[in-house]
């Protein structure tokens, strides 16, 4: 199993996966920074709750859709499924490997988001102390929220990955992910 994970990681070099994992949380961290500058100081717990809510309701589902589609396209684009499934390796290992890599990438992206929120706190304290949120940075609260979101994204990730692996088109899993995200936003209100 470790060999298939290592091989999958090697195949991902030169793809957009790491760019997606780093830019999506960076954009949200930049938005949090700009909102903190423009608004009156709030409690850190309120800032964290707002940022994490936006991450969980909007950006995390979109990131899951993008990552699962990109993971599947590594095989779909080069028509590699016929070759892979003909190898003397149990077929389930290929699919479990994709799932493990997807969840690792989501964890990496979520970790980047947590670190960048702390960097936002440092920058606000240093350069905009009058606009900086009040109180200590709530690492425990942030860690709790983000770890729970990561665990709960397992079910969403597996559905998105199944759609991406079963459909050769890149458009289908992205469309399902965007549609599901907006339906969730509207119904979650």
GROMACS .gro file of C-alpha atoms in nm:
model
  189
    1UNK     CA    1   0.000   0.000   0.000
    2UNK     CA    2   0.284   0.241   0.078
    3UNK     CA    3   0.425   0.184  -0.268
    4UNK     CA    4   0.098   0.284  -0.433
    5UNK     CA    5   0.076   0.597  -0.218
    6UNK     CA    6   0.435   0.688  -0.306
    7UNK     CA    7   0.365   0.628  -0.676
    8UNK     CA    8   0.050   0.840  -0.659
    9UNK     CA    9   0.243   1.126  -0.500
   10UNK     CA   10   0.508   1.100  -0.772
   11UNK     CA   11   0.239   1.121  -1.040
   12UNK     CA   12   0.109   1.444  -0.888
   13UNK     CA   13   0.430   1.636  -0.950
   14UNK     CA   14   0.367   1.903  -1.209
   15UNK     CA   15  -0.010   1.909  -1.154
   16UNK     CA   16  -0.223   2.190  -1.012
   17UNK     CA   17  -0.299   2.003  -0.691
   18UNK     CA   18  -0.047   2.179  -0.469
   19UNK     CA   19  -0.141   2.515  -0.619
   20UNK     CA   20  -0.506   2.453  -0.528
   21UNK     CA   21  -0.407   2.337  -0.178
   22UNK     CA   22  -0.213   2.655  -0.110
   23UNK     CA   23  -0.398   2.930  -0.293
   24UNK     CA   24  -0.753   2.858  -0.174
   25UNK     CA   25  -0.673   2.897   0.200
   26UNK     CA   26  -0.443   3.191   0.121
   27UNK     CA   27  -0.725   3.379  -0.049
   28UNK     CA   28  -0.950   3.333   0.253
   29UNK     CA   29  -0.673   3.438   0.493
   30UNK     CA   30  -0.621   3.754   0.284
   31UNK     CA   31  -0.996   3.826   0.299
   32UNK     CA   32  -0.993   3.786   0.678
   33UNK     CA   33  -0.696   4.023   0.699
   34UNK     CA   34  -0.869   4.287   0.486
   35UNK     CA   35  -1.197   4.255   0.675
   36UNK     CA   36  -1.018   4.298   1.007
   37UNK     CA   37  -0.850   4.615   0.878
   38UNK     CA   38  -1.179   4.764   0.755
   39UNK     CA   39  -1.400   4.679   1.052
   40UNK     CA   40  -1.403   4.765   1.420
   41UNK     CA   41  -1.206   4.523   1.639
   42UNK     CA   42  -1.398   4.210   1.730
   43UNK     CA   43  -1.316   3.918   1.956
   44UNK     CA   44  -1.078   3.663   1.808
   45UNK     CA   45  -1.329   3.389   1.873
   46UNK     CA   46  -1.585   3.570   1.654
   47UNK     CA   47  -1.330   3.628   1.376
   48UNK     CA   48  -1.229   3.262   1.385
   49UNK     CA   49  -1.590   3.142   1.384
   50UNK     CA   50  -1.668   3.359   1.080
   51UNK     CA   51  -1.357   3.253   0.890
   52UNK     CA   52  -1.408   2.885   0.968
   53UNK     CA   53  -1.775   2.905   0.873
   54UNK     CA   54  -1.685   3.048   0.533
   55UNK     CA   55  -1.416   2.782   0.493
   56UNK     CA   56  -1.654   2.500   0.581
   57UNK     CA   57  -1.961   2.617   0.393
   58UNK     CA   58  -1.800   2.746   0.076
   59UNK     CA   59  -1.430   2.693   0.015
   60UNK     CA   60  -1.378   2.345   0.160
   61UNK     CA   61  -1.650   2.183  -0.057
   62UNK     CA   62  -1.514   2.360  -0.365
   63UNK     CA   63  -1.162   2.249  -0.278
   64UNK     CA   64  -1.283   1.890  -0.241
   65UNK     CA   65  -1.443   1.909  -0.585
   66UNK     CA   66  -1.131   2.055  -0.747
   67UNK     CA   67  -0.889   1.814  -0.582
   68UNK     CA   68  -1.095   1.505  -0.657
   69UNK     CA   69  -1.136   1.607  -1.020
   70UNK     CA   70  -0.764   1.678  -1.056
   71UNK     CA   71  -0.673   1.347  -0.888
   72UNK     CA   72  -0.895   1.155  -1.127
   73UNK     CA   73  -0.770   1.341  -1.433
   74UNK     CA   74  -0.418   1.214  -1.373
   75UNK     CA   75  -0.546   0.874  -1.487
   76UNK     CA   76  -0.827   0.983  -1.720
   77UNK     CA   77  -0.617   1.225  -1.926
   78UNK     CA   78  -0.362   0.964  -2.029
   79UNK     CA   79  -0.606   0.672  -2.041
   80UNK     CA   80  -0.405   0.500  -1.771
   81UNK     CA   81  -0.690   0.308  -1.607
   82UNK     CA   82  -0.659   0.015  -1.848
   83UNK     CA   83  -0.289  -0.013  -1.769
   84UNK     CA   84  -0.329   0.029  -1.392
   85UNK     CA   85  -0.610  -0.220  -1.358
   86UNK     CA   86  -0.411  -0.477  -1.558
   87UNK     CA   87  -0.121  -0.466  -1.310
   88UNK     CA   88  -0.087  -0.754  -1.060
   89UNK     CA   89  -0.201  -0.532  -0.772
   90UNK     CA   90  -0.539  -0.554  -0.603
   91UNK     CA   91  -0.772  -0.303  -0.768
   92UNK     CA   92  -0.902  -0.167  -0.440
   93UNK     CA   93  -0.553  -0.039  -0.356
   94UNK     CA   94  -0.565   0.213  -0.640
   95UNK     CA   95  -0.895   0.355  -0.521
   96UNK     CA   96  -0.801   0.357  -0.153
   97UNK     CA   97  -0.474   0.529  -0.246
   98UNK     CA   98  -0.664   0.805  -0.427
   99UNK     CA   99  -0.885   0.848  -0.120
  100UNK     CA  100  -0.586   0.862   0.117
  101UNK     CA  101  -0.407   1.117  -0.101
  102UNK     CA  102  -0.725   1.327  -0.130
  103UNK     CA  103  -0.770   1.337   0.247
  104UNK     CA  104  -0.399   1.414   0.299
  105UNK     CA  105  -0.423   1.704   0.055
  106UNK     CA  106  -0.735   1.834   0.231
  107UNK     CA  107  -0.555   1.807   0.564
  108UNK     CA  108  -0.257   1.993   0.419
  109UNK     CA  109  -0.484   2.268   0.286
  110UNK     CA  110  -0.668   2.295   0.618
  111UNK     CA  111  -0.336   2.313   0.805
  112UNK     CA  112  -0.218   2.591   0.577
  113UNK     CA  113  -0.539   2.779   0.653
  114UNK     CA  114  -0.478   2.750   1.029
  115UNK     CA  115  -0.118   2.871   1.000
  116UNK     CA  116  -0.218   3.158   0.774
  117UNK     CA  117  -0.485   3.271   1.020
  118UNK     CA  118  -0.213   3.288   1.284
  119UNK     CA  119   0.002   3.490   1.041
  120UNK     CA  120  -0.293   3.725   0.993
  121UNK     CA  121  -0.303   3.771   1.371
  122UNK     CA  122   0.069   3.851   1.382
  123UNK     CA  123   0.043   4.099   1.093
  124UNK     CA  124  -0.257   4.271   1.247
  125UNK     CA  125  -0.086   4.302   1.586
  126UNK     CA  126   0.229   4.437   1.423
  127UNK     CA  127   0.096   4.678   1.159
  128UNK     CA  128  -0.266   4.752   1.254
  129UNK     CA  129  -0.287   4.721   1.634
  130UNK     CA  130  -0.596   4.944   1.656
  131UNK     CA  131  -0.786   4.713   1.420
  132UNK     CA  132  -0.653   4.384   1.555
  133UNK     CA  133  -0.912   4.153   1.709
  134UNK     CA  134  -0.937   4.152   2.086
  135UNK     CA  135  -0.805   3.873   2.305
  136UNK     CA  136  -0.566   3.586   2.257
  137UNK     CA  137  -0.556   3.385   1.937
  138UNK     CA  138  -0.779   3.079   2.002
  139UNK     CA  139  -0.562   2.793   1.878
  140UNK     CA  140  -0.766   2.529   2.057
  141UNK     CA  141  -1.096   2.652   1.914
  142UNK     CA  142  -0.947   2.681   1.565
  143UNK     CA  143  -0.792   2.335   1.587
  144UNK     CA  144  -1.117   2.184   1.709
  145UNK     CA  145  -1.327   2.340   1.432
  146UNK     CA  146  -1.085   2.262   1.151
  147UNK     CA  147  -1.016   1.905   1.262
  148UNK     CA  148  -1.389   1.833   1.285
  149UNK     CA  149  -1.443   1.984   0.940
  150UNK     CA  150  -1.162   1.774   0.799
  151UNK     CA  151  -1.311   1.458   0.948
  152UNK     CA  152  -1.657   1.544   0.818
  153UNK     CA  153  -1.517   1.618   0.473
  154UNK     CA  154  -1.433   1.248   0.444
  155UNK     CA  155  -1.787   1.163   0.332
  156UNK     CA  156  -1.803   1.454   0.089
  157UNK     CA  157  -1.458   1.369  -0.041
  158UNK     CA  158  -1.549   1.007  -0.109
  159UNK     CA  159  -1.865   1.102  -0.299
  160UNK     CA  160  -1.677   1.360  -0.505
  161UNK     CA  161  -1.392   1.118  -0.569
  162UNK     CA  162  -1.634   0.847  -0.681
  163UNK     CA  163  -1.797   1.090  -0.925
  164UNK     CA  164  -1.458   1.207  -1.053
  165UNK     CA  165  -1.325   0.854  -1.097
  166UNK     CA  166  -1.640   0.724  -1.266
  167UNK     CA  167  -1.670   1.015  -1.511
  168UNK     CA  168  -1.400   1.077  -1.766
  169UNK     CA  169  -1.503   1.439  -1.808
  170UNK     CA  170  -1.341   1.698  -1.583
  171UNK     CA  171  -1.656   1.909  -1.600
  172UNK     CA  172  -1.892   1.662  -1.429
  173UNK     CA  173  -1.729   1.647  -1.082
  174UNK     CA  174  -1.666   2.022  -1.083
  175UNK     CA  175  -2.028   2.091  -1.177
  176UNK     CA  176  -2.156   1.856  -0.907
  177UNK     CA  177  -1.924   2.017  -0.652
  178UNK     CA  178  -2.025   2.373  -0.739
  179UNK     CA  179  -2.394   2.282  -0.750
  180UNK     CA  180  -2.376   2.102  -0.418
  181UNK     CA  181  -2.192   2.392  -0.258
  182UNK     CA  182  -2.451   2.645  -0.369
  183UNK     CA  183  -2.741   2.420  -0.270
  184UNK     CA  184  -2.576   2.383   0.072
  185UNK     CA  185  -2.533   2.759   0.102
  186UNK     CA  186  -2.894   2.828   0.008
  187UNK     CA  187  -3.045   2.559   0.230
  188UNK     CA  188  -2.804   2.631   0.517
  189UNK     CA  189  -2.904   2.998   0.488
   0.00000   0.00000   0.00000
